[in-house]
């Protein structure tokens, strides 16, 4: 009888593997749009609420500004985002969607949904899994 290894018994390892696998699936799906998974998350944030300060995008995605700035710069260079200085705080920048980003939202969403359907992920109880992961992240976020 095979005894599971210590690594295989770790919840953190399964969460890590799931995160990595999700990122790979999304990366392949987003490749035709020349987007990375993290760039897609930036778009999702702005599709929910356009014209956000860069620091607010970082807060929502739990990314430091040093990590986020190069992502935003690449997205500006590729025509996904616009950046302008805040009139309220000259040190801050407001990030906005371009027409390209607005027009591509439905196509990207359709590609993601199709990939999820093809993976039969909907066979899992996705709502329960999402709820459990949110509870877990909330709990872990309170630990020092």
PDB file of N, CA and C in Angstrom, residues 41-140:
ATOM      1  N   UNK A  41      -6.573  39.805 -15.408  1.00  0.00           N
ATOM      2  CA  UNK A  41      -7.123  40.216 -14.113  1.00  0.00           C
ATOM      3  C   UNK A  41      -7.231  41.739 -14.018  1.00  0.00           C
ATOM      4  N   UNK A  42      -6.265  42.453 -14.596  1.00  0.00           N
ATOM      5  CA  UNK A  42      -6.347  43.914 -14.642  1.00  0.00           C
ATOM      6  C   UNK A  42      -7.568  44.328 -15.456  1.00  0.00           C
ATOM      7  N   UNK A  43      -7.769  43.694 -16.607  1.00  0.00           N
ATOM      8  CA  UNK A  43      -8.941  44.014 -17.427  1.00  0.00           C
ATOM      9  C   UNK A  43     -10.239  43.717 -16.680  1.00  0.00           C
ATOM     10  N   UNK A  44     -10.301  42.575 -16.003  1.00  0.00           N
ATOM     11  CA  UNK A  44     -11.500  42.243 -15.232  1.00  0.00           C
ATOM     12  C   UNK A  44     -11.815  43.337 -14.212  1.00  0.00           C
ATOM     13  N   UNK A  45     -10.786  43.814 -13.552  1.00  0.00           N
ATOM     14  CA  UNK A  45     -10.956  44.869 -12.554  1.00  0.00           C
ATOM     15  C   UNK A  45     -11.536  46.121 -13.198  1.00  0.00           C
ATOM     16  N   UNK A  46     -11.004  46.491 -14.354  1.00  0.00           N
ATOM     17  CA  UNK A  46     -11.466  47.710 -15.029  1.00  0.00           C
ATOM     18  C   UNK A  46     -12.800  47.516 -15.746  1.00  0.00           C
ATOM     19  N   UNK A  47     -13.101  46.300 -16.165  1.00  0.00           N
ATOM     20  CA  UNK A  47     -14.434  46.057 -16.739  1.00  0.00           C
ATOM     21  C   UNK A  47     -15.506  46.219 -15.664  1.00  0.00           C
ATOM     22  N   UNK A  48     -15.156  45.911 -14.431  1.00  0.00           N
ATOM     23  CA  UNK A  48     -16.088  46.133 -13.314  1.00  0.00           C
ATOM     24  C   UNK A  48     -16.234  47.615 -13.005  1.00  0.00           C
ATOM     25  N   UNK A  49     -15.102  48.332 -13.017  1.00  0.00           N
ATOM     26  CA  UNK A  49     -15.115  49.764 -12.712  1.00  0.00           C
ATOM     27  C   UNK A  49     -13.953  50.418 -13.447  1.00  0.00           C
ATOM     28  N   UNK A  50     -14.268  51.156 -14.483  1.00  0.00           N
ATOM     29  CA  UNK A  50     -13.253  51.810 -15.297  1.00  0.00           C
ATOM     30  C   UNK A  50     -12.729  53.066 -14.586  1.00  0.00           C
ATOM     31  N   UNK A  51     -11.606  53.573 -15.053  1.00  0.00           N
ATOM     32  CA  UNK A  51     -10.999  54.817 -14.563  1.00  0.00           C
ATOM     33  C   UNK A  51     -10.608  54.714 -13.090  1.00  0.00           C
ATOM     34  N   UNK A  52      -9.740  53.779 -12.793  1.00  0.00           N
ATOM     35  CA  UNK A  52      -9.267  53.581 -11.422  1.00  0.00           C
ATOM     36  C   UNK A  52      -7.829  54.055 -11.279  1.00  0.00           C
ATOM     37  N   UNK A  53      -7.494  54.482 -10.075  1.00  0.00           N
ATOM     38  CA  UNK A  53      -6.104  54.767  -9.771  1.00  0.00           C
ATOM     39  C   UNK A  53      -5.315  53.463  -9.825  1.00  0.00           C
ATOM     40  N   UNK A  54      -4.091  53.543 -10.292  1.00  0.00           N
ATOM     41  CA  UNK A  54      -3.243  52.349 -10.374  1.00  0.00           C
ATOM     42  C   UNK A  54      -3.153  51.670  -9.010  1.00  0.00           C
ATOM     43  N   UNK A  55      -3.024  52.457  -7.940  1.00  0.00           N
ATOM     44  CA  UNK A  55      -2.904  51.856  -6.602  1.00  0.00           C
ATOM     45  C   UNK A  55      -4.185  51.119  -6.202  1.00  0.00           C
ATOM     46  N   UNK A  56      -5.347  51.571  -6.683  1.00  0.00           N
ATOM     47  CA  UNK A  56      -6.599  50.876  -6.380  1.00  0.00           C
ATOM     48  C   UNK A  56      -6.690  49.542  -7.124  1.00  0.00           C
ATOM     49  N   UNK A  57      -6.186  49.512  -8.341  1.00  0.00           N
ATOM     50  CA  UNK A  57      -6.121  48.241  -9.082  1.00  0.00           C
ATOM     51  C   UNK A  57      -5.209  47.283  -8.322  1.00  0.00           C
ATOM     52  N   UNK A  58      -4.058  47.787  -7.898  1.00  0.00           N
ATOM     53  CA  UNK A  58      -3.119  46.968  -7.132  1.00  0.00           C
ATOM     54  C   UNK A  58      -3.739  46.431  -5.858  1.00  0.00           C
ATOM     55  N   UNK A  59      -4.480  47.265  -5.148  1.00  0.00           N
ATOM     56  CA  UNK A  59      -5.144  46.820  -3.917  1.00  0.00           C
ATOM     57  C   UNK A  59      -6.161  45.728  -4.200  1.00  0.00           C
ATOM     58  N   UNK A  60      -6.935  45.891  -5.240  1.00  0.00           N
ATOM     59  CA  UNK A  60      -7.962  44.885  -5.560  1.00  0.00           C
ATOM     60  C   UNK A  60      -7.349  43.556  -5.975  1.00  0.00           C
ATOM     61  N   UNK A  61      -6.224  43.623  -6.668  1.00  0.00           N
ATOM     62  CA  UNK A  61      -5.566  42.395  -7.130  1.00  0.00           C
ATOM     63  C   UNK A  61      -4.516  41.892  -6.147  1.00  0.00           C
ATOM     64  N   UNK A  62      -4.318  42.639  -5.070  1.00  0.00           N
ATOM     65  CA  UNK A  62      -3.299  42.310  -4.077  1.00  0.00           C
ATOM     66  C   UNK A  62      -1.921  42.219  -4.723  1.00  0.00           C
ATOM     67  N   UNK A  63      -1.628  43.215  -5.573  1.00  0.00           N
ATOM     68  CA  UNK A  63      -0.335  43.329  -6.236  1.00  0.00           C
ATOM     69  C   UNK A  63       0.314  44.641  -5.817  1.00  0.00           C
ATOM     70  N   UNK A  64       1.592  44.599  -5.554  1.00  0.00           N
ATOM     71  CA  UNK A  64       2.323  45.819  -5.259  1.00  0.00           C
ATOM     72  C   UNK A  64       2.452  46.677  -6.502  1.00  0.00           C
ATOM     73  N   UNK A  65       2.602  47.979  -6.305  1.00  0.00           N
ATOM     74  CA  UNK A  65       2.688  48.893  -7.433  1.00  0.00           C
ATOM     75  C   UNK A  65       3.921  48.611  -8.283  1.00  0.00           C
ATOM     76  N   UNK A  66       4.998  48.116  -7.664  1.00  0.00           N
ATOM     77  CA  UNK A  66       6.204  47.751  -8.410  1.00  0.00           C
ATOM     78  C   UNK A  66       5.981  46.574  -9.345  1.00  0.00           C
ATOM     79  N   UNK A  67       5.083  45.694  -8.976  1.00  0.00           N
ATOM     80  CA  UNK A  67       4.713  44.564  -9.833  1.00  0.00           C
ATOM     81  C   UNK A  67       3.706  45.003 -10.891  1.00  0.00           C
ATOM     82  N   UNK A  68       2.783  45.863 -10.483  1.00  0.00           N
ATOM     83  CA  UNK A  68       1.688  46.268 -11.367  1.00  0.00           C
ATOM     84  C   UNK A  68       2.134  47.229 -12.472  1.00  0.00           C
ATOM     85  N   UNK A  69       3.021  48.166 -12.164  1.00  0.00           N
ATOM     86  CA  UNK A  69       3.406  49.184 -13.153  1.00  0.00           C
ATOM     87  C   UNK A  69       3.920  48.605 -14.472  1.00  0.00           C
ATOM     88  N   UNK A  70       4.824  47.607 -14.465  1.00  0.00           N
ATOM     89  CA  UNK A  70       5.272  47.050 -15.746  1.00  0.00           C
ATOM     90  C   UNK A  70       4.139  46.357 -16.524  1.00  0.00           C
ATOM     91  N   UNK A  71       3.207  45.768 -15.804  1.00  0.00           N
ATOM     92  CA  UNK A  71       2.057  45.118 -16.446  1.00  0.00           C
ATOM     93  C   UNK A  71       1.220  46.173 -17.149  1.00  0.00           C
ATOM     94  N   UNK A  72       0.933  47.257 -16.440  1.00  0.00           N
ATOM     95  CA  UNK A  72       0.140  48.347 -17.019  1.00  0.00           C
ATOM     96  C   UNK A  72       0.868  48.952 -18.221  1.00  0.00           C
ATOM     97  N   UNK A  73       2.171  49.148 -18.105  1.00  0.00           N
ATOM     98  CA  UNK A  73       2.949  49.719 -19.210  1.00  0.00           C
ATOM     99  C   UNK A  73       2.848  48.849 -20.456  1.00  0.00           C
ATOM    100  N   UNK A  74       2.985  47.532 -20.297  1.00  0.00           N
ATOM    101  CA  UNK A  74       2.853  46.618 -21.450  1.00  0.00           C
ATOM    102  C   UNK A  74       1.447  46.684 -22.046  1.00  0.00           C
ATOM    103  N   UNK A  75       0.455  46.802 -21.180  1.00  0.00           N
ATOM    104  CA  UNK A  75      -0.923  46.862 -21.672  1.00  0.00           C
ATOM    105  C   UNK A  75      -1.189  48.176 -22.416  1.00  0.00           C
ATOM    106  N   UNK A  76      -0.574  49.253 -21.966  1.00  0.00           N
ATOM    107  CA  UNK A  76      -0.678  50.540 -22.671  1.00  0.00           C
ATOM    108  C   UNK A  76      -0.010  50.411 -24.035  1.00  0.00           C
ATOM    109  N   UNK A  77       1.184  49.817 -24.068  1.00  0.00           N
ATOM    110  CA  UNK A  77       1.926  49.636 -25.314  1.00  0.00           C
ATOM    111  C   UNK A  77       1.160  48.786 -26.325  1.00  0.00           C
ATOM    112  N   UNK A  78       0.354  47.850 -25.828  1.00  0.00           N
ATOM    113  CA  UNK A  78      -0.409  46.957 -26.711  1.00  0.00           C
ATOM    114  C   UNK A  78      -1.817  47.478 -26.999  1.00  0.00           C
ATOM    115  N   UNK A  79      -2.121  48.663 -26.493  1.00  0.00           N
ATOM    116  CA  UNK A  79      -3.395  49.294 -26.841  1.00  0.00           C
ATOM    117  C   UNK A  79      -4.587  48.908 -25.989  1.00  0.00           C
ATOM    118  N   UNK A  80      -4.357  48.294 -24.825  1.00  0.00           N
ATOM    119  CA  UNK A  80      -5.457  47.868 -23.961  1.00  0.00           C
ATOM    120  C   UNK A  80      -5.877  48.961 -22.981  1.00  0.00           C
ATOM    121  N   UNK A  81      -4.910  49.761 -22.538  1.00  0.00           N
ATOM    122  CA  UNK A  81      -5.168  50.729 -21.478  1.00  0.00           C
ATOM    123  C   UNK A  81      -4.644  52.112 -21.837  1.00  0.00           C
ATOM    124  N   UNK A  82      -5.231  53.109 -21.195  1.00  0.00           N
ATOM    125  CA  UNK A  82      -4.741  54.487 -21.230  1.00  0.00           C
ATOM    126  C   UNK A  82      -4.374  54.874 -19.804  1.00  0.00           C
ATOM    127  N   UNK A  83      -3.441  55.825 -19.699  1.00  0.00           N
ATOM    128  CA  UNK A  83      -2.979  56.278 -18.389  1.00  0.00           C
ATOM    129  C   UNK A  83      -2.910  57.797 -18.419  1.00  0.00           C
ATOM    130  N   UNK A  84      -3.491  58.421 -17.408  1.00  0.00           N
ATOM    131  CA  UNK A  84      -3.385  59.871 -17.302  1.00  0.00           C
ATOM    132  C   UNK A  84      -3.185  60.262 -15.846  1.00  0.00           C
ATOM    133  N   UNK A  85      -2.542  61.377 -15.680  1.00  0.00           N
ATOM    134  CA  UNK A  85      -2.249  61.862 -14.333  1.00  0.00           C
ATOM    135  C   UNK A  85      -3.540  62.303 -13.650  1.00  0.00           C
ATOM    136  N   UNK A  86      -3.666  61.956 -12.387  1.00  0.00           N
ATOM    137  CA  UNK A  86      -4.816  62.370 -11.589  1.00  0.00           C
ATOM    138  C   UNK A  86      -4.763  63.881 -11.373  1.00  0.00           C
ATOM    139  N   UNK A  87      -5.894  64.524 -11.502  1.00  0.00           N
ATOM    140  CA  UNK A  87      -5.959  65.959 -11.235  1.00  0.00           C
ATOM    141  C   UNK A  87      -5.962  66.232  -9.735  1.00  0.00           C
ATOM    142  N   UNK A  88      -6.372  65.272  -8.946  1.00  0.00           N
ATOM    143  CA  UNK A  88      -6.435  65.434  -7.493  1.00  0.00           C
ATOM    144  C   UNK A  88      -5.070  65.247  -6.848  1.00  0.00           C
ATOM    145  N   UNK A  89      -4.357  64.204  -7.286  1.00  0.00           N
ATOM    146  CA  UNK A  89      -3.031  63.896  -6.736  1.00  0.00           C
ATOM    147  C   UNK A  89      -2.080  63.696  -7.912  1.00  0.00           C
ATOM    148  N   UNK A  90      -1.211  64.646  -8.154  1.00  0.00           N
ATOM    149  CA  UNK A  90      -0.315  64.630  -9.317  1.00  0.00           C
ATOM    150  C   UNK A  90       0.668  63.454  -9.300  1.00  0.00           C
ATOM    151  N   UNK A  91       0.805  62.788  -8.152  1.00  0.00           N
ATOM    152  CA  UNK A  91       1.693  61.616  -8.070  1.00  0.00           C
ATOM    153  C   UNK A  91       0.976  60.343  -8.502  1.00  0.00           C
ATOM    154  N   UNK A  92      -0.343  60.398  -8.645  1.00  0.00           N
ATOM    155  CA  UNK A  92      -1.146  59.220  -8.965  1.00  0.00           C
ATOM    156  C   UNK A  92      -1.579  59.244 -10.429  1.00  0.00           C
ATOM    157  N   UNK A  93      -1.859  58.058 -10.938  1.00  0.00           N
ATOM    158  CA  UNK A  93      -2.300  57.929 -12.318  1.00  0.00           C
ATOM    159  C   UNK A  93      -3.612  57.166 -12.380  1.00  0.00           C
ATOM    160  N   UNK A  94      -4.482  57.622 -13.259  1.00  0.00           N
ATOM    161  CA  UNK A  94      -5.759  56.960 -13.495  1.00  0.00           C
ATOM    162  C   UNK A  94      -5.593  56.063 -14.715  1.00  0.00           C
ATOM    163  N   UNK A  95      -5.995  54.819 -14.555  1.00  0.00           N
ATOM    164  CA  UNK A  95      -5.890  53.826 -15.617  1.00  0.00           C
ATOM    165  C   UNK A  95      -7.292  53.586 -16.169  1.00  0.00           C
ATOM    166  N   UNK A  96      -7.408  53.629 -17.498  1.00  0.00           N
ATOM    167  CA  UNK A  96      -8.707  53.477 -18.154  1.00  0.00           C
ATOM    168  C   UNK A  96      -8.608  52.483 -19.303  1.00  0.00           C
ATOM    169  N   UNK A  97      -9.738  51.900 -19.614  1.00  0.00           N
ATOM    170  CA  UNK A  97      -9.831  50.986 -20.752  1.00  0.00           C
ATOM    171  C   UNK A  97      -9.827  51.767 -22.055  1.00  0.00           C
ATOM    172  N   UNK A  98      -9.211  51.198 -23.080  1.00  0.00           N
ATOM    173  CA  UNK A  98      -9.303  51.763 -24.424  1.00  0.00           C
ATOM    174  C   UNK A  98     -10.539  51.175 -25.104  1.00  0.00           C
ATOM    175  N   UNK A  99     -10.850  51.688 -26.266  1.00  0.00           N
ATOM    176  CA  UNK A  99     -11.964  51.133 -27.043  1.00  0.00           C
ATOM    177  C   UNK A  99     -11.696  49.677 -27.379  1.00  0.00           C
ATOM    178  N   UNK A 100     -10.434  49.356 -27.679  1.00  0.00           N
ATOM    179  CA  UNK A 100     -10.050  47.967 -27.962  1.00  0.00           C
ATOM    180  C   UNK A 100     -10.439  47.071 -26.793  1.00  0.00           C
ATOM    181  N   UNK A 101     -10.100  47.477 -25.575  1.00  0.00           N
ATOM    182  CA  UNK A 101     -10.403  46.670 -24.385  1.00  0.00           C
ATOM    183  C   UNK A 101     -11.906  46.524 -24.189  1.00  0.00           C
ATOM    184  N   UNK A 102     -12.636  47.582 -24.432  1.00  0.00           N
ATOM    185  CA  UNK A 102     -14.100  47.520 -24.293  1.00  0.00           C
ATOM    186  C   UNK A 102     -14.704  46.610 -25.350  1.00  0.00           C
ATOM    187  N   UNK A 103     -14.193  46.711 -26.571  1.00  0.00           N
ATOM    188  CA  UNK A 103     -14.731  45.911 -27.675  1.00  0.00           C
ATOM    189  C   UNK A 103     -14.386  44.431 -27.560  1.00  0.00           C
ATOM    190  N   UNK A 104     -13.261  44.107 -26.951  1.00  0.00           N
ATOM    191  CA  UNK A 104     -12.801  42.717 -26.852  1.00  0.00           C
ATOM    192  C   UNK A 104     -13.376  41.985 -25.633  1.00  0.00           C
ATOM    193  N   UNK A 105     -14.030  42.699 -24.734  1.00  0.00           N
ATOM    194  CA  UNK A 105     -14.514  42.077 -23.493  1.00  0.00           C
ATOM    195  C   UNK A 105     -15.357  40.842 -23.762  1.00  0.00           C
ATOM    196  N   UNK A 106     -16.335  40.943 -24.622  1.00  0.00           N
ATOM    197  CA  UNK A 106     -17.237  39.807 -24.877  1.00  0.00           C
ATOM    198  C   UNK A 106     -16.511  38.642 -25.547  1.00  0.00           C
ATOM    199  N   UNK A 107     -15.586  38.936 -26.458  1.00  0.00           N
ATOM    200  CA  UNK A 107     -14.824  37.864 -27.117  1.00  0.00           C
ATOM    201  C   UNK A 107     -13.948  37.116 -26.117  1.00  0.00           C
ATOM    202  N   UNK A 108     -13.294  37.860 -25.245  1.00  0.00           N
ATOM    203  CA  UNK A 108     -12.443  37.236 -24.233  1.00  0.00           C
ATOM    204  C   UNK A 108     -13.293  36.422 -23.274  1.00  0.00           C
ATOM    205  N   UNK A 109     -14.402  36.990 -22.838  1.00  0.00           N
ATOM    206  CA  UNK A 109     -15.312  36.281 -21.930  1.00  0.00           C
ATOM    207  C   UNK A 109     -15.809  34.986 -22.564  1.00  0.00           C
ATOM    208  N   UNK A 110     -16.147  35.049 -23.833  1.00  0.00           N
ATOM    209  CA  UNK A 110     -16.631  33.854 -24.553  1.00  0.00           C
ATOM    210  C   UNK A 110     -15.542  32.777 -24.621  1.00  0.00           C
ATOM    211  N   UNK A 111     -14.307  33.189 -24.889  1.00  0.00           N
ATOM    212  CA  UNK A 111     -13.193  32.236 -24.961  1.00  0.00           C
ATOM    213  C   UNK A 111     -12.968  31.560 -23.611  1.00  0.00           C
ATOM    214  N   UNK A 112     -13.043  32.333 -22.537  1.00  0.00           N
ATOM    215  CA  UNK A 112     -12.853  31.781 -21.189  1.00  0.00           C
ATOM    216  C   UNK A 112     -13.982  30.807 -20.862  1.00  0.00           C
ATOM    217  N   UNK A 113     -15.205  31.201 -21.120  1.00  0.00           N
ATOM    218  CA  UNK A 113     -16.354  30.328 -20.824  1.00  0.00           C
ATOM    219  C   UNK A 113     -16.248  29.027 -21.616  1.00  0.00           C
ATOM    220  N   UNK A 114     -15.876  29.133 -22.891  1.00  0.00           N
ATOM    221  CA  UNK A 114     -15.743  27.935 -23.723  1.00  0.00           C
ATOM    222  C   UNK A 114     -14.681  26.997 -23.171  1.00  0.00           C
ATOM    223  N   UNK A 115     -13.574  27.554 -22.699  1.00  0.00           N
ATOM    224  CA  UNK A 115     -12.502  26.729 -22.136  1.00  0.00           C
ATOM    225  C   UNK A 115     -12.979  26.033 -20.866  1.00  0.00           C
ATOM    226  N   UNK A 116     -13.692  26.752 -20.022  1.00  0.00           N
ATOM    227  CA  UNK A 116     -14.208  26.162 -18.784  1.00  0.00           C
ATOM    228  C   UNK A 116     -15.177  25.027 -19.107  1.00  0.00           C
ATOM    229  N   UNK A 117     -16.035  25.243 -20.082  1.00  0.00           N
ATOM    230  CA  UNK A 117     -16.990  24.196 -20.491  1.00  0.00           C
ATOM    231  C   UNK A 117     -16.235  22.986 -21.044  1.00  0.00           C
ATOM    232  N   UNK A 118     -15.232  23.227 -21.884  1.00  0.00           N
ATOM    233  CA  UNK A 118     -14.452  22.130 -22.468  1.00  0.00           C
ATOM    234  C   UNK A 118     -13.691  21.340 -21.417  1.00  0.00           C
ATOM    235  N   UNK A 119     -13.329  21.976 -20.325  1.00  0.00           N
ATOM    236  CA  UNK A 119     -12.603  21.293 -19.244  1.00  0.00           C
ATOM    237  C   UNK A 119     -13.552  20.537 -18.315  1.00  0.00           C
ATOM    238  N   UNK A 120     -14.835  20.650 -18.549  1.00  0.00           N
ATOM    239  CA  UNK A 120     -15.859  20.034 -17.696  1.00  0.00           C
ATOM    240  C   UNK A 120     -15.741  20.508 -16.252  1.00  0.00           C
ATOM    241  N   UNK A 121     -15.234  21.709 -16.064  1.00  0.00           N
ATOM    242  CA  UNK A 121     -15.104  22.249 -14.714  1.00  0.00           C
ATOM    243  C   UNK A 121     -16.470  22.440 -14.079  1.00  0.00           C
ATOM    244  N   UNK A 122     -17.483  22.661 -14.906  1.00  0.00           N
ATOM    245  CA  UNK A 122     -18.819  22.895 -14.366  1.00  0.00           C
ATOM    246  C   UNK A 122     -19.383  21.650 -13.698  1.00  0.00           C
ATOM    247  N   UNK A 123     -18.767  20.490 -13.959  1.00  0.00           N
ATOM    248  CA  UNK A 123     -19.186  19.266 -13.289  1.00  0.00           C
ATOM    249  C   UNK A 123     -18.924  19.358 -11.790  1.00  0.00           C
ATOM    250  N   UNK A 124     -17.898  20.100 -11.418  1.00  0.00           N
ATOM    251  CA  UNK A 124     -17.608  20.323 -10.005  1.00  0.00           C
ATOM    252  C   UNK A 124     -18.625  21.309  -9.454  1.00  0.00           C
ATOM    253  N   UNK A 125     -18.783  21.298  -8.174  1.00  0.00           N
ATOM    254  CA  UNK A 125     -19.661  22.289  -7.586  1.00  0.00           C
ATOM    255  C   UNK A 125     -18.849  23.568  -7.411  1.00  0.00           C
ATOM    256  N   UNK A 126     -18.785  24.354  -8.485  1.00  0.00           N
ATOM    257  CA  UNK A 126     -17.932  25.540  -8.519  1.00  0.00           C
ATOM    258  C   UNK A 126     -18.335  26.568  -7.464  1.00  0.00           C
ATOM    259  N   UNK A 127     -19.615  26.712  -7.213  1.00  0.00           N
ATOM    260  CA  UNK A 127     -20.065  27.701  -6.223  1.00  0.00           C
ATOM    261  C   UNK A 127     -19.586  27.331  -4.822  1.00  0.00           C
ATOM    262  N   UNK A 128     -19.675  26.055  -4.477  1.00  0.00           N
ATOM    263  CA  UNK A 128     -19.209  25.604  -3.165  1.00  0.00           C
ATOM    264  C   UNK A 128     -17.698  25.768  -3.060  1.00  0.00           C
ATOM    265  N   UNK A 129     -16.989  25.396  -4.116  1.00  0.00           N
ATOM    266  CA  UNK A 129     -15.540  25.541  -4.126  1.00  0.00           C
ATOM    267  C   UNK A 129     -15.151  27.008  -3.957  1.00  0.00           C
ATOM    268  N   UNK A 130     -15.810  27.898  -4.696  1.00  0.00           N
ATOM    269  CA  UNK A 130     -15.521  29.330  -4.598  1.00  0.00           C
ATOM    270  C   UNK A 130     -15.783  29.839  -3.183  1.00  0.00           C
ATOM    271  N   UNK A 131     -16.893  29.441  -2.609  1.00  0.00           N
ATOM    272  CA  UNK A 131     -17.233  29.868  -1.249  1.00  0.00           C
ATOM    273  C   UNK A 131     -16.191  29.372  -0.243  1.00  0.00           C
ATOM    274  N   UNK A 132     -15.806  28.114  -0.376  1.00  0.00           N
ATOM    275  CA  UNK A 132     -14.802  27.549   0.532  1.00  0.00           C
ATOM    276  C   UNK A 132     -13.454  28.249   0.388  1.00  0.00           C
ATOM    277  N   UNK A 133     -13.060  28.556  -0.845  1.00  0.00           N
ATOM    278  CA  UNK A 133     -11.788  29.236  -1.054  1.00  0.00           C
ATOM    279  C   UNK A 133     -11.822  30.670  -0.511  1.00  0.00           C
ATOM    280  N   UNK A 134     -12.957  31.345  -0.660  1.00  0.00           N
ATOM    281  CA  UNK A 134     -13.085  32.694  -0.094  1.00  0.00           C
ATOM    282  C   UNK A 134     -12.997  32.642   1.428  1.00  0.00           C
ATOM    283  N   UNK A 135     -13.648  31.669   2.024  1.00  0.00           N
ATOM    284  CA  UNK A 135     -13.561  31.501   3.477  1.00  0.00           C
ATOM    285  C   UNK A 135     -12.123  31.216   3.904  1.00  0.00           C
ATOM    286  N   UNK A 136     -11.455  30.345   3.171  1.00  0.00           N
ATOM    287  CA  UNK A 136     -10.073  30.005   3.482  1.00  0.00           C
ATOM    288  C   UNK A 136      -9.173  31.239   3.368  1.00  0.00           C
ATOM    289  N   UNK A 137      -9.315  31.990   2.278  1.00  0.00           N
ATOM    290  CA  UNK A 137      -8.487  33.183   2.093  1.00  0.00           C
ATOM    291  C   UNK A 137      -8.775  34.234   3.151  1.00  0.00           C
ATOM    292  N   UNK A 138     -10.023  34.375   3.534  1.00  0.00           N
ATOM    293  CA  UNK A 138     -10.379  35.328   4.596  1.00  0.00           C
ATOM    294  C   UNK A 138      -9.715  34.921   5.909  1.00  0.00           C
ATOM    295  N   UNK A 139      -9.815  33.638   6.233  1.00  0.00           N
ATOM    296  CA  UNK A 139      -9.208  33.115   7.448  1.00  0.00           C
ATOM    297  C   UNK A 139      -7.694  33.311   7.440  1.00  0.00           C
ATOM    298  N   UNK A 140      -7.059  32.936   6.336  1.00  0.00           N
ATOM    299  CA  UNK A 140      -5.605  33.026   6.235  1.00  0.00           C
ATOM    300  C   UNK A 140      -5.139  34.484   6.258  1.00  0.00           C
TER     301      UNK A 140
END
